[in-house]
XYZ file of C-alpha atoms in Angstrom:
463
model
C -7.085 -2.064 -3.909
C -6.710 -1.188 -0.166
C -4.214 1.675 0.933
C -1.421 1.625 3.376
C -1.978 2.418 7.162
C 0.133 5.425 8.426
C 4.043 4.452 9.479
C 5.379 5.311 12.936
C 8.825 5.438 13.647
C 10.583 3.080 15.828
C 12.774 4.034 18.295
C 16.238 3.795 16.519
C 14.757 6.204 13.903
C 15.640 9.978 13.495
C 12.703 12.322 13.550
C 11.396 13.408 10.018
C 13.175 16.687 10.138
C 16.424 15.726 10.656
C 16.436 12.494 8.633
C 15.357 15.110 5.857
C 18.268 17.412 6.597
C 20.538 14.223 6.738
C 19.488 12.888 3.344
C 19.554 16.232 1.194
C 23.292 15.023 0.253
C 22.008 11.906 -1.470
C 19.066 13.368 -3.082
C 19.105 13.852 -6.778
C 19.866 17.492 -7.806
C 17.278 19.143 -10.058
C 18.223 19.223 -13.631
C 19.749 22.349 -14.753
C 19.355 21.943 -18.240
C 17.352 19.670 -20.968
C 20.212 17.491 -21.194
C 20.538 16.540 -17.612
C 16.269 15.567 -17.378
C 17.638 12.704 -19.472
C 14.895 13.261 -22.103
C 14.631 14.552 -25.088
C 14.090 17.903 -26.356
C 10.999 16.350 -28.705
C 9.353 14.304 -25.704
C 9.596 17.468 -23.428
C 8.381 19.752 -26.234
C 5.379 17.031 -26.306
C 4.682 17.234 -22.761
C 4.267 21.130 -22.249
C 2.130 21.285 -25.608
C -0.380 18.513 -24.049
C -0.305 20.662 -21.102
C -1.317 23.397 -22.828
C -3.771 21.791 -24.805
C -5.649 20.631 -21.843
C -5.010 24.025 -19.760
C -5.162 26.662 -22.351
C -2.545 29.814 -21.739
C 0.015 29.033 -19.025
C 2.516 31.338 -17.948
C 6.141 30.147 -17.233
C 5.882 29.563 -13.798
C 2.767 27.373 -14.203
C 4.355 25.583 -16.564
C 7.411 24.719 -14.647
C 4.924 23.915 -11.943
C 2.789 21.618 -14.139
C 6.238 19.743 -15.775
C 8.205 19.751 -12.481
C 11.151 21.332 -14.238
C 13.410 24.462 -13.598
C 12.298 27.307 -14.911
C 15.410 27.385 -17.267
C 14.651 24.255 -18.971
C 11.102 25.406 -19.246
C 12.099 28.133 -20.970
C 14.577 26.842 -23.311
C 11.794 24.672 -24.341
C 9.231 27.297 -25.016
C 11.920 28.918 -27.325
C 12.096 25.745 -29.350
C 7.859 25.510 -29.542
C 8.043 29.179 -30.990
C 10.902 28.490 -33.251
C 9.059 25.476 -34.865
C 5.869 27.248 -35.287
C 4.159 25.282 -32.242
C 3.662 28.029 -29.392
C 3.273 31.778 -29.295
C 3.623 34.418 -26.406
C 0.371 35.415 -25.322
C 1.413 38.200 -23.331
C 2.581 38.528 -19.524
C 1.167 37.497 -16.256
C 0.684 39.470 -13.393
C 4.158 38.284 -12.164
C 5.238 39.268 -15.229
C 6.270 36.007 -16.426
C 5.823 35.218 -20.206
C 2.039 33.491 -21.345
C 2.511 30.961 -23.910
C -0.263 29.601 -26.032
C -0.710 26.966 -28.940
C -1.020 27.792 -32.476
C -3.036 26.096 -34.816
C 0.144 23.658 -35.895
C 1.062 23.081 -32.188
C -2.443 22.269 -31.190
C -2.368 19.651 -33.963
C 0.678 18.353 -33.063
C -0.185 18.072 -29.288
C -3.397 16.039 -30.456
C -0.979 13.488 -32.242
C 1.027 13.490 -29.169
C -1.947 12.600 -26.435
C -2.943 10.082 -29.049
C 0.499 7.979 -28.937
C 0.917 9.021 -25.050
C -1.866 10.163 -23.073
C 0.269 11.249 -19.729
C 0.449 14.994 -19.338
C 1.887 15.202 -15.458
C 5.034 16.398 -14.463
C 7.819 15.021 -16.312
C 8.744 11.386 -16.099
C 12.051 9.969 -15.144
C 14.084 7.647 -17.223
C 13.830 3.996 -16.307
C 17.738 3.953 -16.068
C 17.489 6.637 -12.982
C 14.296 4.888 -11.680
C 16.501 1.564 -11.439
C 19.401 3.478 -9.563
C 17.253 5.366 -7.149
C 15.140 1.887 -6.058
C 18.240 0.337 -5.832
C 19.923 3.248 -3.748
C 17.005 3.130 -1.254
C 16.631 -0.995 -0.868
C 15.119 -2.516 1.930
C 18.214 -4.735 2.397
C 20.143 -1.804 3.905
C 17.432 -1.024 6.188
C 18.486 -2.423 9.406
C 15.656 -3.841 11.763
C 16.725 -4.593 15.518
C 14.792 -6.661 18.121
C 14.244 -4.052 20.498
C 12.427 -1.654 17.327
C 10.288 -4.936 16.806
C 9.133 -4.965 20.223
C 8.400 -1.007 20.468
C 7.014 -0.837 17.165
C 4.225 -3.637 19.041
C 4.157 -2.186 22.429
C 0.611 -1.131 22.011
C -0.475 -4.726 20.945
C -1.427 -8.064 22.390
C 0.892 -10.149 20.527
C 3.443 -13.193 21.440
C 6.816 -12.357 21.603
C 8.156 -15.457 19.969
C 5.565 -14.436 16.930
C 7.085 -11.084 16.801
C 10.648 -12.884 16.829
C 9.402 -15.011 13.217
C 7.700 -11.781 11.880
C 10.828 -9.540 12.698
C 13.543 -11.875 11.194
C 11.334 -12.438 8.005
C 11.145 -8.814 7.366
C 14.562 -7.913 8.273
C 15.289 -10.718 5.248
C 13.672 -9.466 2.696
C 12.147 -12.869 1.871
C 8.622 -13.884 0.933
C 6.273 -14.611 4.074
C 3.579 -17.018 4.485
C 1.551 -16.225 7.333
C -1.696 -18.919 7.700
C -4.082 -19.405 10.690
C -7.872 -19.693 11.524
C -9.681 -16.308 10.613
C -9.846 -14.041 13.362
C -6.378 -14.634 14.605
C -5.335 -11.103 13.574
C -2.906 -12.242 10.484
C -4.327 -9.346 8.297
C -3.893 -6.663 11.295
C -0.488 -7.875 12.087
C 0.795 -7.874 8.098
C -0.841 -4.116 7.874
C 1.199 -3.364 10.959
C 4.306 -4.377 9.916
C 5.046 -1.585 7.991
C 5.797 0.261 11.309
C 9.311 -1.297 10.775
C 10.403 -0.091 7.706
C 12.066 2.889 8.840
C 13.181 5.998 6.537
C 12.008 7.516 3.344
C 11.889 6.984 -0.586
C 11.782 8.881 -3.272
C 9.001 7.706 -5.590
C 8.869 9.021 -9.380
C 5.420 10.557 -10.497
C 6.311 8.423 -13.322
C 9.052 6.653 -15.407
C 9.969 6.486 -19.133
C 10.196 3.517 -20.797
C 10.255 2.540 -24.200
C 9.240 6.232 -25.295
C 5.895 6.044 -22.819
C 5.287 7.259 -19.220
C 4.246 4.783 -16.766
C 2.365 6.467 -13.749
C 4.352 5.420 -10.623
C 3.261 8.099 -7.915
C -0.626 7.077 -6.534
C -2.199 9.292 -3.898
C -3.952 6.253 -2.107
C -0.926 4.005 -1.785
C 2.284 6.797 -0.714
C 2.068 9.154 1.583
C 3.856 12.130 1.122
C 6.561 13.545 3.487
C 6.046 17.057 4.564
C 8.778 18.728 7.082
C 6.993 19.390 10.768
C 5.051 22.724 10.592
C 5.019 23.062 6.665
C 2.193 22.841 4.881
C 2.284 20.405 1.287
C 2.709 23.413 -1.075
C 5.865 24.534 1.218
C 7.142 21.143 1.254
C 6.998 20.861 -2.483
C 8.774 24.147 -2.987
C 11.422 23.083 -0.380
C 11.788 20.038 -2.569
C 12.360 22.137 -5.518
C 14.941 24.054 -4.335
C 17.694 22.147 -5.298
C 16.481 18.762 -5.853
C 14.532 17.191 -8.655
C 11.065 17.943 -8.135
C 9.983 14.750 -10.463
C 10.553 12.271 -7.287
C 8.004 12.783 -4.122
C 9.298 12.075 -0.800
C 7.379 9.610 0.441
C 7.139 7.071 3.999
C 7.929 3.444 2.379
C 4.872 2.127 1.000
C 2.671 -0.575 1.747
C -0.087 -2.031 -0.609
C -2.354 -4.741 0.313
C -4.633 -6.131 -1.625
C -7.140 -9.406 -0.953
C -9.787 -11.071 -2.994
C -10.142 -8.483 -5.717
C -6.742 -9.088 -7.066
C -6.452 -10.455 -10.673
C -3.765 -11.274 -12.694
C -3.904 -7.660 -14.743
C -3.534 -5.935 -11.775
C 0.144 -7.050 -11.653
C 1.079 -5.804 -15.169
C 1.200 -2.428 -16.579
C -2.290 -0.862 -17.044
C -3.380 0.536 -20.207
C -6.527 2.844 -20.300
C -7.342 2.887 -24.104
C -9.909 5.851 -23.627
C -6.974 7.794 -22.107
C -3.703 6.339 -23.524
C -2.515 6.335 -19.992
C -0.211 3.602 -18.790
C -0.130 2.702 -14.882
C 1.847 0.806 -12.928
C 1.228 -2.636 -11.422
C 0.860 -2.859 -7.716
C 4.403 -4.635 -6.880
C 6.094 -1.342 -9.091
C 4.125 0.758 -6.420
C 5.201 -1.247 -3.553
C 8.844 -1.042 -4.417
C 11.059 -0.322 -1.857
C 8.193 -1.199 0.540
C 5.710 -4.016 1.321
C 2.889 -5.685 -0.817
C 0.366 -7.939 1.078
C -1.317 -10.730 -0.773
C -4.624 -10.854 1.827
C -6.585 -13.705 1.640
C -4.532 -15.871 -0.172
C -6.973 -18.728 -2.183
C -9.892 -16.097 -2.546
C -8.678 -14.638 -5.960
C -9.989 -15.238 -9.286
C -7.549 -16.913 -10.102
C -5.553 -20.625 -9.391
C -3.559 -19.821 -6.237
C -0.207 -21.779 -8.193
C -0.764 -19.188 -11.427
C -0.664 -16.300 -8.617
C 2.373 -18.196 -7.117
C 3.959 -18.901 -10.338
C 3.749 -14.980 -11.092
C 6.333 -14.537 -8.133
C 8.991 -17.086 -9.016
C 11.334 -14.913 -11.212
C 11.049 -11.508 -9.289
C 11.752 -13.485 -6.265
C 14.843 -15.128 -7.433
C 16.117 -12.374 -9.518
C 14.869 -9.217 -8.038
C 13.872 -8.165 -10.721
C 10.243 -8.045 -12.553
C 9.933 -8.202 -16.718
C 6.599 -5.897 -17.987
C 5.625 -4.933 -20.814
C 3.840 -1.806 -22.553
C 0.496 -2.148 -24.614
C 2.276 -1.846 -27.874
C 4.503 -5.062 -27.025
C 7.795 -3.156 -25.804
C 9.452 -5.387 -22.837
C 11.170 -3.656 -20.040
C 12.337 -4.899 -16.291
C 12.370 -3.149 -13.002
C 13.941 -3.878 -9.904
C 11.481 -5.867 -7.648
C 12.837 -4.704 -3.922
C 9.518 -5.552 -2.383
C 8.902 -7.365 0.960
C 5.987 -9.928 -0.399
C 3.728 -11.280 2.253
C 1.392 -13.777 1.639
C -1.907 -14.023 4.456
C -4.273 -16.911 4.105
C -6.620 -18.750 6.582
C -6.650 -21.624 4.437
C -4.527 -25.066 4.633
C -1.090 -24.123 2.897
C -0.915 -27.597 1.247
C -4.164 -26.817 -0.315
C -2.926 -24.047 -2.152
C 0.543 -25.191 -3.393
C 2.736 -28.049 -3.163
C 5.757 -28.435 -0.546
C 8.211 -28.164 -3.234
C 7.041 -24.391 -3.787
C 6.397 -23.693 -0.585
C 9.985 -24.237 0.249
C 11.122 -21.322 -2.100
C 9.432 -19.083 0.743
C 11.083 -18.535 3.241
C 9.162 -17.768 6.065
C 6.043 -19.552 7.064
C 4.551 -18.369 10.257
C 1.268 -19.425 11.984
C -0.955 -17.591 14.054
C -2.683 -19.613 16.574
C -5.532 -18.952 18.993
C -4.860 -16.612 21.919
C -3.797 -17.972 25.422
C -6.604 -16.960 28.285
C -4.181 -14.202 29.720
C -3.877 -12.848 25.919
C -7.507 -12.799 25.834
C -8.078 -11.291 29.252
C -5.925 -8.621 28.058
C -7.204 -7.865 24.702
C -10.720 -7.842 26.335
C -9.696 -5.048 29.138
C -8.128 -3.108 26.374
C -11.055 -3.076 24.382
C -13.685 -2.225 27.572
C -11.761 0.570 27.933
C -11.525 1.773 24.499
C -15.853 1.348 24.457
C -16.029 2.994 27.565
C -17.089 -0.201 29.327
C -16.506 -1.374 32.768
C -14.247 -4.461 32.768
C -15.788 -7.097 35.317
C -13.188 -10.066 35.717
C -15.903 -12.248 36.176
C -17.580 -12.006 32.898
C -14.561 -12.487 30.678
C -14.428 -15.586 32.661
C -17.568 -16.808 31.643
C -17.076 -15.930 28.426
C -13.703 -17.814 28.547
C -15.091 -21.119 30.165
C -18.844 -20.934 29.761
C -19.206 -19.917 25.874
C -15.925 -20.655 24.309
C -14.767 -23.878 26.244
C -18.075 -25.467 26.894
C -19.288 -24.842 22.729
C -15.501 -25.594 21.481
C -14.912 -22.244 20.194
C -11.300 -20.998 19.830
C -9.890 -17.521 21.433
C -9.583 -15.370 18.688
C -8.243 -11.946 18.989
C -11.390 -10.752 17.221
C -13.750 -12.315 19.623
C -13.396 -9.187 22.192
C -13.972 -6.644 19.999
C -16.905 -8.134 18.152
C -18.615 -9.388 21.116
C -18.114 -6.393 23.331
C -19.122 -4.371 20.204
C -22.794 -6.001 20.183
C -22.993 -5.918 23.691
C -22.502 -2.306 23.446
C -25.308 -2.025 21.043
C -27.545 -3.843 23.327
C -26.429 -1.846 26.292
C -27.290 1.399 24.459
C -30.764 0.216 23.186
C -32.226 -0.893 26.129
C -30.551 2.098 28.119
C -28.700 -0.350 30.462
C -25.959 0.790 32.595
C -23.549 -2.084 33.099
C -22.801 -5.390 31.267
C -24.347 -8.688 32.560
C -24.203 -12.514 31.444
C -27.513 -12.259 29.897
C -26.331 -9.469 27.684
C -22.986 -11.312 26.872
C -25.119 -14.737 25.979
C -27.406 -12.643 23.601
C -24.130 -11.095 21.923
C -22.967 -14.503 21.466
C -25.838 -15.798 20.009
C -26.457 -12.997 17.851
C -22.472 -13.118 16.621
C -22.492 -16.483 15.608
C -26.161 -17.606 14.823
C -27.543 -20.649 14.081
C -27.411 -22.184 10.551
C -28.500 -25.513 11.558
C -31.398 -27.204 9.360
C -33.967 -26.638 11.902
C -34.505 -23.010 10.730
C -34.669 -24.411 6.872
C -37.232 -27.066 7.706
C -39.065 -24.797 10.224
C -38.908 -26.336 13.403
C -37.517 -24.267 16.464
C -34.146 -22.410 16.350
C -31.866 -23.290 19.141
C -29.629 -20.655 19.005
C -25.779 -21.611 19.979
C -22.491 -20.934 19.238
C -21.762 -24.805 18.104
C -21.877 -24.286 14.698
C -19.176 -21.512 14.653
C -16.454 -24.277 16.110
C-alpha cells in the first residue's frame, strides 16, 4: 500500500506551532483515573500484564510510557495486580521508581490475555470516544478557498479550469471520479490534493470495540506533527503534559492504493498468529483522503468495489466486523477519490456514476503547457532548454505520429535523452538524440519483430 505525500500548509493556514497552541483547549484531557480512561480495570490490568510478559521487569515510568497512561493510573493498576497475586515488586530502578514483574499466576493470566487479544501497545480509546473525535475534526469543517487551491498548486503546470473542478469537489467532501488517458497526471494530482487539507487530526493508537483492540495508528500512513525545533521524543512528552497521549497528533492522512487492493483490505484485518486486529484502509484514512488509483485493475469486479462504498457514502458511516463476528460502526469521514484510465462506462453503469458527485476528465496538454513542463524539466535535469528542440518534439514527433501531448512525456523523454548524453559524453541535446529517446521510449511492437523481419522503430504504435 502506498503511503501519503507530505502535506504543505496553504496560504490561509496558521503555522504548525501556533495551531498547536490554539488547539490546546479542544484536545482531550489526559485521564487522571482508571474511570476516566473509559476502559475497565480488568482490561487495563491485562494490558499491563501483556507488556510485562513481553518485556520483563519494568518500572512505573516505563509502564506509564508503554501504556500511554498517567503514572497515577498505572500505580493504581499495579496495586490491583499485586493484590490479586499477578505481579510483585522487584526492587527500584535508577530513578527510584518501583520495578514490577509477573508472578507465575500473573504469567499464566497474561498468556491467556494474549490468546484473547494480542494487542499490547498503548491503551486504546473506547469506540464512542473515537467516534466523537472523528466528528470533532471532520472534513466538512475545513474551509477550502479558491485562493488556497491556486496557491497550493502554484508550482504545478495545470489548467486553472481543472483546479476549479478539483477544489469544489474536495471542498464538498463528496466522492470524485477522475479519468483520462494514461500519463495525463491523474495520480500525481490526486496525491497532491492532500495539500488542500489544512489542520491537524488526532489519531488513536488503537480503538476498543467488542472488548478487542483495533490498531489505528500506522506509521506508513500517518505523519506525526512535532512542534518546530523539538525532537519527536520531546513532542511526545509535551503531548503527555495535560493531553491524552493515547492519541497521536498527525497531519490529515492520505492513503493511496492501486491494483494491489483487495476486498479483504477494506475489512478489519486479523492476524491469526499474533491475534491482533488492524484497521482497514478507509478507517486509517478517516478525516483525510483515500485515493483508489488504477481503478479497474484490481483483482475484483469494479462494481463489487463500487458497491462496497454505497452505504458509507450515503450514511457517512461504515460497518465493520471483528474476527469473532462482533459488528460495529465507525464514522466515514473520508474524501474518496477514484482514478482510472479506462472508459468510465466500462466500469460502472450511468445510474451508479450519478451517485458520484464529481466526474473530472484529465485531457492532454496544450502546446503552451507542454512547453512549460519541458522547460521546468530541463531546469531540474540541468539541461539547456532549446525552444527549437521542444518544437521539433511537438510538431515532428507528436503531431506527425499522432501521439497526444501528455504531462509525463517531457520528464520521460528528457530522462532518456540525458542518459544518452551522459553515456556518449556529449554536452548538448540535438534532434538525433531526441529521436533516439522517442524510439526507445515508445518502442516498436509490430509483427515484423515476431516474424523476423526488419524492425522499423517509430512512435506510431504508441498512439
